[in-house]
Tab-separated table of C-alpha atoms in Angstrom:
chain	number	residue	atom	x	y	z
A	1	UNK	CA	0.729	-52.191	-11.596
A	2	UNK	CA	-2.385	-53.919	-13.369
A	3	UNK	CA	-4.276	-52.525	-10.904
A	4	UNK	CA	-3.280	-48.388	-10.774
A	5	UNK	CA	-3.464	-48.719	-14.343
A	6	UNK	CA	-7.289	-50.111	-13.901
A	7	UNK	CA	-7.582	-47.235	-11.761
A	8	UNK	CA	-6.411	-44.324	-14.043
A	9	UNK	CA	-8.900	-45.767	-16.896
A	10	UNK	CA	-11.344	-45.922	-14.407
A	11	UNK	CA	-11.376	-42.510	-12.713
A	12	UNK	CA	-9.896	-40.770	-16.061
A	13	UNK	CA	-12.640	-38.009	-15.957
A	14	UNK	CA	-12.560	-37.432	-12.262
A	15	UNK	CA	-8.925	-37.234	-12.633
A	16	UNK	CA	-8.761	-34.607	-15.260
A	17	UNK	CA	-11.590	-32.959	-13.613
A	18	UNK	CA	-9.387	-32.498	-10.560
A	19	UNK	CA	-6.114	-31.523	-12.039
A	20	UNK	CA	-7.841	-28.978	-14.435
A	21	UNK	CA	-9.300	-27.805	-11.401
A	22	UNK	CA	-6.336	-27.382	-9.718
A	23	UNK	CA	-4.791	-24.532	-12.350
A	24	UNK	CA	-8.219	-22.903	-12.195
A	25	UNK	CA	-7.990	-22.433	-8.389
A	26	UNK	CA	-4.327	-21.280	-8.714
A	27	UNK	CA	-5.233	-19.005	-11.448
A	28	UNK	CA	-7.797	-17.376	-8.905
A	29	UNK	CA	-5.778	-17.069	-5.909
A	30	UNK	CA	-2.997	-15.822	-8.003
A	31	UNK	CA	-5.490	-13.066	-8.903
A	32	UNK	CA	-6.412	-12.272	-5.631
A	33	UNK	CA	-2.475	-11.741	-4.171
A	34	UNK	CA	-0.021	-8.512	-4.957
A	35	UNK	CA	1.778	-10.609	-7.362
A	36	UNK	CA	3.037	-9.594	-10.648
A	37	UNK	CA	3.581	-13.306	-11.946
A	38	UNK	CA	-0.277	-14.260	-12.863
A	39	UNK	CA	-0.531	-15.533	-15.808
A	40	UNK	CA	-4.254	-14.634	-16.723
A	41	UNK	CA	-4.812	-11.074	-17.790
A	42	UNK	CA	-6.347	-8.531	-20.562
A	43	UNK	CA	-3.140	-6.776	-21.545
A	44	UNK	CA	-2.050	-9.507	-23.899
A	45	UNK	CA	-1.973	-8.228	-27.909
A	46	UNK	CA	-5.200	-10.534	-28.583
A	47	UNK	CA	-7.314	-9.425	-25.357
A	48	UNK	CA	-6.109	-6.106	-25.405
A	49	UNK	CA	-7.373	-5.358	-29.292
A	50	UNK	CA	-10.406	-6.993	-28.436
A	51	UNK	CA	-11.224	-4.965	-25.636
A	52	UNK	CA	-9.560	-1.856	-27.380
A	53	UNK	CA	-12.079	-2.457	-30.417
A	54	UNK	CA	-15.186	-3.169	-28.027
A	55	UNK	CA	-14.337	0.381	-26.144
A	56	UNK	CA	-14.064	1.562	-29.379
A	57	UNK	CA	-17.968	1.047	-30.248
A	58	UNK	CA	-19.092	1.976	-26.999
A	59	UNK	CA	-17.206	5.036	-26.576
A	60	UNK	CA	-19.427	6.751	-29.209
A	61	UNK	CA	-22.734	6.141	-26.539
A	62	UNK	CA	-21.143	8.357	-24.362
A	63	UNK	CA	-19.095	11.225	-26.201
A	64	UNK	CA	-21.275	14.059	-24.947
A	65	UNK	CA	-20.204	13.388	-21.040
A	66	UNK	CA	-17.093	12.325	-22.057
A	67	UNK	CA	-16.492	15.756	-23.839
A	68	UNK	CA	-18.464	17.942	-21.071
A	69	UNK	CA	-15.614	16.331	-18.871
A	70	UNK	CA	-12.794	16.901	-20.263
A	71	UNK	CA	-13.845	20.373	-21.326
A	72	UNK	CA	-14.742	21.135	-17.609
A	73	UNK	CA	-10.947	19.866	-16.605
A	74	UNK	CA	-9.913	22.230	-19.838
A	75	UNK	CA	-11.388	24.850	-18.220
A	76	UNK	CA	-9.853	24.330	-14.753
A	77	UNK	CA	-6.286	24.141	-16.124
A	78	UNK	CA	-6.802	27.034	-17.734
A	79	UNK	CA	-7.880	28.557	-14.775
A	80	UNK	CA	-4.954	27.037	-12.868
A	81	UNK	CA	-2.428	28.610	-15.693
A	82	UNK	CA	-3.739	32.069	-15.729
A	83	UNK	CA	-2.940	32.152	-11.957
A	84	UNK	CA	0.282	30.935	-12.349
A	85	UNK	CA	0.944	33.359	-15.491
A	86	UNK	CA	0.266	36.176	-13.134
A	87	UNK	CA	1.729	35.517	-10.463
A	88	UNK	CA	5.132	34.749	-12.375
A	89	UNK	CA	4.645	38.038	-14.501
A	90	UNK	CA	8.038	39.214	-15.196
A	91	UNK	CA	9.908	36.085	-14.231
A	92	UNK	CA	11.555	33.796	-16.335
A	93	UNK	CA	8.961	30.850	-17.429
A	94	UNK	CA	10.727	28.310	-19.745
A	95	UNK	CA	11.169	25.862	-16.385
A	96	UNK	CA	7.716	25.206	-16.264
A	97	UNK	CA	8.108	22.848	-19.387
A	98	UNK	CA	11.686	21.805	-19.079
A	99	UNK	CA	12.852	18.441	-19.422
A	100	UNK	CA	13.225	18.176	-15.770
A	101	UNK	CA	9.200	18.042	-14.657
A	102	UNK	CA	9.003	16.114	-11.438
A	103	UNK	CA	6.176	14.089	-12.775
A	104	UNK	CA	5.369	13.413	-16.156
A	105	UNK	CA	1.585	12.471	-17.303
A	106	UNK	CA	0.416	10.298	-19.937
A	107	UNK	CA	-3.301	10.337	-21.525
A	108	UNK	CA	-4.748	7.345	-21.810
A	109	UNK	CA	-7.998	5.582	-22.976
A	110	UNK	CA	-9.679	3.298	-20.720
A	111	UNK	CA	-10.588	0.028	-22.478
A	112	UNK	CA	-12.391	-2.626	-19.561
A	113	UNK	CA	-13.083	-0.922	-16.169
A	114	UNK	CA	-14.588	-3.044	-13.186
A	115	UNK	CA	-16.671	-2.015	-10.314
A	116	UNK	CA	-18.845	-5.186	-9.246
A	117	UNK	CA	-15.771	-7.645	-8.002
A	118	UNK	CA	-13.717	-7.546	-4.731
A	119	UNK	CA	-10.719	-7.705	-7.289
A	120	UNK	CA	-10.985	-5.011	-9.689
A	121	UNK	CA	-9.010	-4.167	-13.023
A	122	UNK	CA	-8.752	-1.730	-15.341
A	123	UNK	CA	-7.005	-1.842	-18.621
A	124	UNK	CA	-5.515	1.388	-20.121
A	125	UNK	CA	-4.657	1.350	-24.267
A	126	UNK	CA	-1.124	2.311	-23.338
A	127	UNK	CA	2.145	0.262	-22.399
A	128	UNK	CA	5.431	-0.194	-22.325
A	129	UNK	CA	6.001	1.221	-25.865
A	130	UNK	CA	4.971	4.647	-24.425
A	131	UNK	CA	6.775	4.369	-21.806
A	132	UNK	CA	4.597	2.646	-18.587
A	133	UNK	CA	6.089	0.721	-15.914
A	134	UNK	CA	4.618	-0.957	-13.635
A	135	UNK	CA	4.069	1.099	-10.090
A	136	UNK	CA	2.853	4.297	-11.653
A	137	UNK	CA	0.165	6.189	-10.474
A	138	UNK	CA	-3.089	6.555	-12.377
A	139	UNK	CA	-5.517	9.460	-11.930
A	140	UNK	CA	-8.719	11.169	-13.529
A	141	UNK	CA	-9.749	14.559	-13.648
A	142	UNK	CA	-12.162	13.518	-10.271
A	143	UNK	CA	-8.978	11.903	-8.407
A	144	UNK	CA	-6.761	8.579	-8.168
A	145	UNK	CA	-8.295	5.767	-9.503
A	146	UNK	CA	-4.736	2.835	-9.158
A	147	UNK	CA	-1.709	1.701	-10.164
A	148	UNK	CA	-0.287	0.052	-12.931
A	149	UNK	CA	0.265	-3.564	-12.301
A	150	UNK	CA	1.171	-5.554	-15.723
A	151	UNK	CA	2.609	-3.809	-19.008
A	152	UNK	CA	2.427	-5.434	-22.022
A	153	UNK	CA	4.010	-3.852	-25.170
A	154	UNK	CA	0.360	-2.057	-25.955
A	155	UNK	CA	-1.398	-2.128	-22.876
A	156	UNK	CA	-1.332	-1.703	-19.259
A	157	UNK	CA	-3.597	-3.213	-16.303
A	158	UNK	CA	-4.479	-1.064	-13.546
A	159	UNK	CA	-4.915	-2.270	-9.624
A	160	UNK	CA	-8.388	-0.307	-9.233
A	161	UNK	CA	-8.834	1.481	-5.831
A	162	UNK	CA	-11.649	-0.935	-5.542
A	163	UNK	CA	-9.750	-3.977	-4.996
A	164	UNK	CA	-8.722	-5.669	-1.143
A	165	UNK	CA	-5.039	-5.397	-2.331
A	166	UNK	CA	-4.744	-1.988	-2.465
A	167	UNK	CA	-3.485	0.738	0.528
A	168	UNK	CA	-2.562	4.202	-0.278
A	169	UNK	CA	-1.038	6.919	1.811
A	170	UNK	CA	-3.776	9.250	2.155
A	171	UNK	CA	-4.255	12.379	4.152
A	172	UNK	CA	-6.727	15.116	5.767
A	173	UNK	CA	-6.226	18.176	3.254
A	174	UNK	CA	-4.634	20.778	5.036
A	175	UNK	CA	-3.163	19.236	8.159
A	176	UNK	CA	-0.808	16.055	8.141
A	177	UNK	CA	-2.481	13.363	9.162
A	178	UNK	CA	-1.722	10.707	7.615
A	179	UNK	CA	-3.859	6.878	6.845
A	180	UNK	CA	-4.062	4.092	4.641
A	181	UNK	CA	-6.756	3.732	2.149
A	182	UNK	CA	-8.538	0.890	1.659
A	183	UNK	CA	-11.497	-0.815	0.170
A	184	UNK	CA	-13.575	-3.193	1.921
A	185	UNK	CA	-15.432	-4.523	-1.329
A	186	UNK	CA	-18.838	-3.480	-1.152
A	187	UNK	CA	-19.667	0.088	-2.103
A	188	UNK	CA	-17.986	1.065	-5.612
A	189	UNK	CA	-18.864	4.849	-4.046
A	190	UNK	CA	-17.047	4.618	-0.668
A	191	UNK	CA	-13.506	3.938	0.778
A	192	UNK	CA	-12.143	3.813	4.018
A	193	UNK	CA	-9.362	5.769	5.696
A	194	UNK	CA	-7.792	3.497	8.345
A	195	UNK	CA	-4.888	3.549	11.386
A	196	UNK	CA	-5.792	7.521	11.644
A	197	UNK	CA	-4.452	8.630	15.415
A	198	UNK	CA	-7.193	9.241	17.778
A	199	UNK	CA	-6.080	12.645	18.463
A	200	UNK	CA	-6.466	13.450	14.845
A	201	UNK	CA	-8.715	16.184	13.972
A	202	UNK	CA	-11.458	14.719	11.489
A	203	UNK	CA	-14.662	16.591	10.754
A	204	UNK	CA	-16.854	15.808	8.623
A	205	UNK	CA	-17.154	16.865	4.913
A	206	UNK	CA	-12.936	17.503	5.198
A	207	UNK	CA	-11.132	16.455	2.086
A	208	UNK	CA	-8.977	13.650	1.457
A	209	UNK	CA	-6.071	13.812	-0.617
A	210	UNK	CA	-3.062	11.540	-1.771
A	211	UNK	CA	-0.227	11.913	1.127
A	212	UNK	CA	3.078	13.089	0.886
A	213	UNK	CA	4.530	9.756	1.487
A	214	UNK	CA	3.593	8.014	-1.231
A	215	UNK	CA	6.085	7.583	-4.327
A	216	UNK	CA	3.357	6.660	-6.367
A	217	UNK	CA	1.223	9.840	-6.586
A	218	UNK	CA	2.088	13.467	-6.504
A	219	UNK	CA	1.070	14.871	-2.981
A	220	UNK	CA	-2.666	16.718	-3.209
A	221	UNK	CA	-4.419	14.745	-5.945
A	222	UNK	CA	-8.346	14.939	-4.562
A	223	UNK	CA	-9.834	11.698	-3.223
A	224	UNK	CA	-12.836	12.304	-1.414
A	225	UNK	CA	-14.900	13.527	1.314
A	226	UNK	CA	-14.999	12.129	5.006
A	227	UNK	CA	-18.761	11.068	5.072
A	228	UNK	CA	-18.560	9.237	8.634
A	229	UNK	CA	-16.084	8.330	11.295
A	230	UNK	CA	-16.041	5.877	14.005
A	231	UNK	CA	-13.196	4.660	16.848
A	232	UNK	CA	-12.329	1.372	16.574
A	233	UNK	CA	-9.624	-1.032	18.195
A	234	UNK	CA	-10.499	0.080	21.568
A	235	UNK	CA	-10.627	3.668	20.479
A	236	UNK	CA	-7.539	4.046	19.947
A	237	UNK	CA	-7.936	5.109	16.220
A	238	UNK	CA	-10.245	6.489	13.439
A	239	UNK	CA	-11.821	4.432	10.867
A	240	UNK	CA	-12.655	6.762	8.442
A	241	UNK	CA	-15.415	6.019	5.534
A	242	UNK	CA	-14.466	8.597	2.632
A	243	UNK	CA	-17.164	9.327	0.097
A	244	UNK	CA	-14.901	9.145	-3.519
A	245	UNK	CA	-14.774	11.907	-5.670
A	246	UNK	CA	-14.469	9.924	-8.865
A	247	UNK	CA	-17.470	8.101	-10.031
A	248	UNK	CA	-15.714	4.495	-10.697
A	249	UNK	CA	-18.300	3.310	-12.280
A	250	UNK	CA	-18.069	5.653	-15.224
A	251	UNK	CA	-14.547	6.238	-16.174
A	252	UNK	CA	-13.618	7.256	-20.138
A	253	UNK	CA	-10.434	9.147	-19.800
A	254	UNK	CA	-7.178	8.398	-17.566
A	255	UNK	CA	-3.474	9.834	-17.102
A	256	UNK	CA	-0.858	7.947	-15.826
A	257	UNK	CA	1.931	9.463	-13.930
A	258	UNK	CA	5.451	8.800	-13.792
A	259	UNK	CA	7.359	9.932	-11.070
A	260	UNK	CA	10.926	11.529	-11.313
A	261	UNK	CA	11.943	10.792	-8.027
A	262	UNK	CA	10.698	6.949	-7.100
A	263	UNK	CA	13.868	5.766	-7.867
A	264	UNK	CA	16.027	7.895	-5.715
A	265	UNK	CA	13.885	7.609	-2.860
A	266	UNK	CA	13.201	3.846	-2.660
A	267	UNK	CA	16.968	3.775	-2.653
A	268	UNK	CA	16.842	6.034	0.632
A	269	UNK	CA	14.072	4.056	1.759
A	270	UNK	CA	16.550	0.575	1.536
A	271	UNK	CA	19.290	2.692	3.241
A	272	UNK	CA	16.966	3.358	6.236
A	273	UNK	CA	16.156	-0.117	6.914
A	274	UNK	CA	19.858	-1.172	6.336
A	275	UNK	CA	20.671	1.142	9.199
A	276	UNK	CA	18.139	0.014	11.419
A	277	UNK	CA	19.253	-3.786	11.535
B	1	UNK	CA	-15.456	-31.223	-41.148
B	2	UNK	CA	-19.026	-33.003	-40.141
B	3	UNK	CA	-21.724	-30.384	-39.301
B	4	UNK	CA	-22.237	-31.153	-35.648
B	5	UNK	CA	-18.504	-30.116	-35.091
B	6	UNK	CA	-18.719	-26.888	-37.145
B	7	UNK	CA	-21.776	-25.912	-35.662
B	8	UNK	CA	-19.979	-26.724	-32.000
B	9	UNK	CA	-17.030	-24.312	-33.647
B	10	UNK	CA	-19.541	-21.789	-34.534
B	11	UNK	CA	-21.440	-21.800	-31.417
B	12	UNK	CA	-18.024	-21.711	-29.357
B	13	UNK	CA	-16.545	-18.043	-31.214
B	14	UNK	CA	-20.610	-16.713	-31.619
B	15	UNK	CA	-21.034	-16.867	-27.801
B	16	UNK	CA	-17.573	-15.842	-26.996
B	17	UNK	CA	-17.957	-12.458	-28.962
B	18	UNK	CA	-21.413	-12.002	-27.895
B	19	UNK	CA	-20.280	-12.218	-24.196
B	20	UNK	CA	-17.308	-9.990	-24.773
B	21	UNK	CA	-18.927	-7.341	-26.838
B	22	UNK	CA	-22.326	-7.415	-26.085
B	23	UNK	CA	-23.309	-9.023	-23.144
B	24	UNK	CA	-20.066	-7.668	-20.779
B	25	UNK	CA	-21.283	-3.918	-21.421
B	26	UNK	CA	-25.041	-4.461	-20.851
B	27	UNK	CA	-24.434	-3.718	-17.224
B	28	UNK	CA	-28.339	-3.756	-16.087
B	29	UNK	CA	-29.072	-1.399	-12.717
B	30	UNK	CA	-25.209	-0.694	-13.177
B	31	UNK	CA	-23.279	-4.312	-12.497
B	32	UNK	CA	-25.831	-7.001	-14.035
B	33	UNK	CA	-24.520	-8.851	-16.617
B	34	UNK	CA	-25.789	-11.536	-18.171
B	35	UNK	CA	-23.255	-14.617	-18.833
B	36	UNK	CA	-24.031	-16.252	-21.964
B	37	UNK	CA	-21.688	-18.225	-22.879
B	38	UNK	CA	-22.092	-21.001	-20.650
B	39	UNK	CA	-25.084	-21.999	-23.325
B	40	UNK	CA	-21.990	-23.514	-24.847
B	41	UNK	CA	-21.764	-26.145	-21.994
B	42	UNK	CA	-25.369	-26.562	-21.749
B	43	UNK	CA	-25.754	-27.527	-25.138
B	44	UNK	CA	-23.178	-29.313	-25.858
B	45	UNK	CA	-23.643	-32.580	-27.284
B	46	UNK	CA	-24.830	-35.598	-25.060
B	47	UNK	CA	-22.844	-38.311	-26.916
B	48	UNK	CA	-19.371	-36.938	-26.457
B	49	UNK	CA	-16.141	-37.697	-25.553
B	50	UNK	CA	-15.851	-36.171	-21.888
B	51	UNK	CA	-12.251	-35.518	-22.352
B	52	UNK	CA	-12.629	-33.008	-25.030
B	53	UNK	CA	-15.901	-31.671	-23.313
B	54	UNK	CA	-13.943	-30.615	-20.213
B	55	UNK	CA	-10.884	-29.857	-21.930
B	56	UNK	CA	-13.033	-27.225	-24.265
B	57	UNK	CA	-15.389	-26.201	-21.108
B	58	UNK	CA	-12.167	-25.295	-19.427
B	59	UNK	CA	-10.701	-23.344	-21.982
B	60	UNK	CA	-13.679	-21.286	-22.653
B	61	UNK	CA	-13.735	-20.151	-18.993
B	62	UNK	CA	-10.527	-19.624	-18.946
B	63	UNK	CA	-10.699	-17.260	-22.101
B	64	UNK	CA	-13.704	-15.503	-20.370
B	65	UNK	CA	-10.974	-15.108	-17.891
B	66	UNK	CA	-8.631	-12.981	-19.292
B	67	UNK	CA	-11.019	-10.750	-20.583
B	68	UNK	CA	-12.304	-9.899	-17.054
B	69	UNK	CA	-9.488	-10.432	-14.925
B	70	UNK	CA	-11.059	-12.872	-13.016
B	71	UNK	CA	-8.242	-15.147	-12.569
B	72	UNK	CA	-9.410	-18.928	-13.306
B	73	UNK	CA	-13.215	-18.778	-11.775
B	74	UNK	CA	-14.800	-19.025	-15.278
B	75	UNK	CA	-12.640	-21.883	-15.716
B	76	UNK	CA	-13.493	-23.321	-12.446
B	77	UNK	CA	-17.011	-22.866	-12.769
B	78	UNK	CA	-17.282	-23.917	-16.144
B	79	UNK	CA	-15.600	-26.718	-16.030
B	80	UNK	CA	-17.444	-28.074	-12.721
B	81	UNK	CA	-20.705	-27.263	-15.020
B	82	UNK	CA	-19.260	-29.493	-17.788
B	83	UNK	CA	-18.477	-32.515	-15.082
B	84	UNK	CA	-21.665	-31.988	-12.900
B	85	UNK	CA	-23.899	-32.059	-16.542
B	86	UNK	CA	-24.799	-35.527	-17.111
B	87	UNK	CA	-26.191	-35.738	-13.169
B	88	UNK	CA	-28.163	-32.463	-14.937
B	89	UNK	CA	-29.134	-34.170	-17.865
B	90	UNK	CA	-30.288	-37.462	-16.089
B	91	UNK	CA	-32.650	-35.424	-13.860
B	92	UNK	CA	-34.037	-33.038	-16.095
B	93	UNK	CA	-34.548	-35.898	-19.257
B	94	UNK	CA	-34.810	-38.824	-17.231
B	95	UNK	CA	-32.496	-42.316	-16.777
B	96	UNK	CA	-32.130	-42.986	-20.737
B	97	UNK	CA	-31.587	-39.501	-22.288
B	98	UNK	CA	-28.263	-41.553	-23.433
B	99	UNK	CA	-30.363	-43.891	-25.682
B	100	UNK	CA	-32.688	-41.638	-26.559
B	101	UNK	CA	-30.519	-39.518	-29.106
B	102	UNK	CA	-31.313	-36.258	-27.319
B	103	UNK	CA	-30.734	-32.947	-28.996
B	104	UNK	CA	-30.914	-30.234	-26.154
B	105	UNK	CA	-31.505	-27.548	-28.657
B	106	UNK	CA	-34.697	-29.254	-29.878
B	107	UNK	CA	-36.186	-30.274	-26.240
B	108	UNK	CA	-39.225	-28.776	-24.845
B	109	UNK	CA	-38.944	-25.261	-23.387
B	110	UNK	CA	-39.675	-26.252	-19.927
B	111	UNK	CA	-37.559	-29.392	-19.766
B	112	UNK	CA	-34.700	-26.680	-21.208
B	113	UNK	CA	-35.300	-24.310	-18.749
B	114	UNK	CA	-34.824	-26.539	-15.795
B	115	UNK	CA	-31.858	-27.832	-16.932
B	116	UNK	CA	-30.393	-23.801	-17.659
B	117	UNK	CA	-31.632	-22.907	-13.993
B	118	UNK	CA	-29.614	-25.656	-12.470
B	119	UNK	CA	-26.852	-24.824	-14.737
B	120	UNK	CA	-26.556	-21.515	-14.349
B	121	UNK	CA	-26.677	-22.121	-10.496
B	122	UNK	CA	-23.959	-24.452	-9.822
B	123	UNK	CA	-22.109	-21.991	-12.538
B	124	UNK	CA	-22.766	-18.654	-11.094
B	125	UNK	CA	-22.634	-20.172	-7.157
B	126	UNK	CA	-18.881	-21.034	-7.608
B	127	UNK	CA	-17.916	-18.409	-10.012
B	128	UNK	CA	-19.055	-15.661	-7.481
B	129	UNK	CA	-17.126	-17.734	-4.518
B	130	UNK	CA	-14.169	-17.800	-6.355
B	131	UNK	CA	-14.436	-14.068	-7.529
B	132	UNK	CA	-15.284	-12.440	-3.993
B	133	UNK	CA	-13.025	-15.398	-2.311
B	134	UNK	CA	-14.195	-14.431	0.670
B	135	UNK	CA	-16.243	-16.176	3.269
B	136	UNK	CA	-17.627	-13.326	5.307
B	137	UNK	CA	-19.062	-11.932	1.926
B	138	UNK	CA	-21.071	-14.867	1.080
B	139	UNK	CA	-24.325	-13.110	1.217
B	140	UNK	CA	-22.804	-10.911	-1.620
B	141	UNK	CA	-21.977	-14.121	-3.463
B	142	UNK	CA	-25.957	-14.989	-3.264
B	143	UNK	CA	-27.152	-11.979	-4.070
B	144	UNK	CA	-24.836	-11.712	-7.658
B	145	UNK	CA	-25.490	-15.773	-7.545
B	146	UNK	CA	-29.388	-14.541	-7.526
B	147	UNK	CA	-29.312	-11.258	-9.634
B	148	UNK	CA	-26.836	-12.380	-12.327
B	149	UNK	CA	-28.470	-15.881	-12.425
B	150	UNK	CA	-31.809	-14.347	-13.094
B	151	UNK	CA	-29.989	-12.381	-16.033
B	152	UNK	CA	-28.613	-15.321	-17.800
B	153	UNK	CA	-31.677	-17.716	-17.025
B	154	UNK	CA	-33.366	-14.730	-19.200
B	155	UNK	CA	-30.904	-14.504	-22.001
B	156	UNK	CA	-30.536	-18.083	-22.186
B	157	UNK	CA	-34.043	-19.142	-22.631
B	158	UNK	CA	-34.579	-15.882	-25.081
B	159	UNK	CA	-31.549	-17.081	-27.310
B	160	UNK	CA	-33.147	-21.031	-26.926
B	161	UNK	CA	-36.469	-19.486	-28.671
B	162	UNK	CA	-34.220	-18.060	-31.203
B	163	UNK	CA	-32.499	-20.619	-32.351
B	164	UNK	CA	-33.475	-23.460	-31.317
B	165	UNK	CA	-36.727	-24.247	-30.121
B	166	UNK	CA	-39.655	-25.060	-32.264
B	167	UNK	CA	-43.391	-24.655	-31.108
B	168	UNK	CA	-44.868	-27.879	-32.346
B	169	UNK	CA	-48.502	-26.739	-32.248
């Protein structure tokens, strides 16, 4: 007894050391798994006012682009309308903005964006008070840029594209090939399209676009441009490397969708696999 | 409240908010940041009680932390800085810096800046393993190790001139 006592005195430091080590390391792998239980984020109230007051001050460096942007996007909504205004001359309109809209979108002000990690997080200046849940799709006027992961009252933290977790349902615009999109955590600029079929069509310069399968985004939201391609597990399918639209590394502006329809279809989703056992 | 612990307190929230606001947003050839605020650990005082050192080392990287979603690798690294230091402090200021009453802030620049390079390079080594946390990227993990490190070693020894250091000529 004399002696583990001796021991504990004598190695006190060492054994702190260690154990304080210990949550450290679990704090990091927790942060590098799909897991919604990490305790170590920046959309607690403190964090999230601090960053929310730091992107405050910095915002005002870049207003200009920030304004050119969103009065581009302005522009191409309007665009968007006019067609749809003409083409619906003499219907009925009101169901364009009844309460029914298969997706709703929320603006939101980005607050801490990363690009330089394998794990990266961004933290939007809305929550659950306005109505974000976790799994929603977030976009920009360029394209996708995650999902929600954590909501705290005021804020929300986004799973960047550019982290190892992530795999979207992606496909070639205009056809249906589908793929999974992934990022292998070097290029902030560049994605890849895996587990495309060999006897896809893929030519260069063809666009990339959110799939129809995924609950999480609307079908057709841009991603990027096929910039290479290359055969790989014994050629039997495409690795694709798809140039992004959306310039990660300079984000200001971001809208969060919510899906009408997740809920009903995960439920037919869980049916499906019922069946099949 | 004795004024080596209030200017520990000071020191603690001053780098913290200079990291956060300034330092996290300088973002140098678009990802270089410097990391300041493991100054903290570097200057810390010799004589101390190494429970509340690595307790406080620890919670500072953790804080770091949840600012940058980084999980715990500020914590890890800083807190391996904190236990590695007096090995640091024994080769940079020799066998009796204990006896010596050393003040860090008011040592010679170069004996300073040997002791921030080896700092900041067990510190930035570990915290860019534990943030890429992957083996096959560990020439990534030199190259921020390198880049960043180079950043800091910069800010460090400008802040040091600042406020510490006094040219005795």
């Amino acid at each position: 007894m004399q002696q583990i006592i001796n021991f504990l005195i004598k190695y006190r430091n060492l054994l702190l050391y260690l154990s304080l080590l210990l949550i450290a390391l679990v704090f990091t792998v927790q942060s590098h798994s799909y897991h919604r239980n990490s305790f170590v984020h920046s959309t607690g109230n403190i964090t999230g006012s601090f960053l929310s007051s730091r992107s405050g001050i910095y915002d005002y460096l870049n207003l200009k682009e920030e304004n050119d942007k969103l009065r581009k996007e302005n522009a191409m909504l309007r665009m968007k309308a006019l067609v749809t205004a003409d083409t619906l001359l003499g219907d009925e309109t009101t169901f364009l903005f009844s309460e029914d809209v298969p997706y709703r979108v929320f603006p939101s002000r980005v607050i801490k964006n990363d690009y330089s990690k394998r794990d990266n997080f961004i933290t939007l200046d809305i929550g659950i008070d306005q109505g974000i849940e976790p799994d929603m799709g977030v976009v920009t006027t360029n394209g996708i840029l995650g999902i929600i992961d954590i909501s705290s009252n005021r804020f929300s933290r986004v799973i960047s594209i550019l982290n190892s977790e992530i795999s979207l349902n992606a496909q070639i615009k205009g056809s249906n090939v589908i793929g999974s999109l992934t990022w292998d955590g070097n290029d902030p600029y560049m994605m890849s399209l895996v587990d495309v079929p060999r006897l896809a069509k893929v030519t260069k310069g063809d666009t990339i676009v959110t799939g129809r399968q995924s609950t999480t985004f609307p079908p057709d939201i841009l991603i990027g441009t096929i910039r290479d391609a290359q055969l790989v597990e014994n050629g039997s399918r495409y690795k694709i490397d798809v140039a992004l639209f959306n310039d990660m590394t300079d984000i200001g502006t971001a809208y969060v969708i919510k899906s009408r329809d997740v809920k009903p279809l995960q439920i037919i989703d869980t049916l499906t696999t019922n069946v099949n056992e | 409240m004795n004024s080596t612990l209030l200017n520990n307190v000071v020191r603690f929230i001053a780098l913290l908010l200079l990291q956060v606001f300034v330092m996290d947003e300088v973002n140098f050839m678009g990802y270089i940041s410097p990391l300041v605020y493991l100054l903290f650990i570097v200057l810390y005082p010799v004589d101390n009680n190494r429970w509340s050192f690595l307790i406080l080392s620890f919670l500072l990287g953790l804080i770091v932390d949840t600012f940058q979603d980084t999980g715990g690798a500020h914590a890890a690294a800083s807190l391996t800085l904190a236990f590695v230091r007096p090995v640091l402090l024994k080769l940079v200021y020799g066998e009796g810096y204990l006896t010596k009453n050393l003040k860090i802030l008011k040592s010679p620049l170069d004996r300073f800046s040997l002791l921030l390079v080896l700092g900041v390079l067990i510190h930035h080594l570990i915290l860019y393993l534990l943030i890429y946390f992957n083996i096959s990227q560990v020439l990534q993990v030199l190259q921020m190790t390198l880049f960043i490190g180079l950043s800091s070693i910069f800010m460090g020894v400008v802040l040091f001139v600042l406020f510490g250091w006094r040219n005795k000529s």
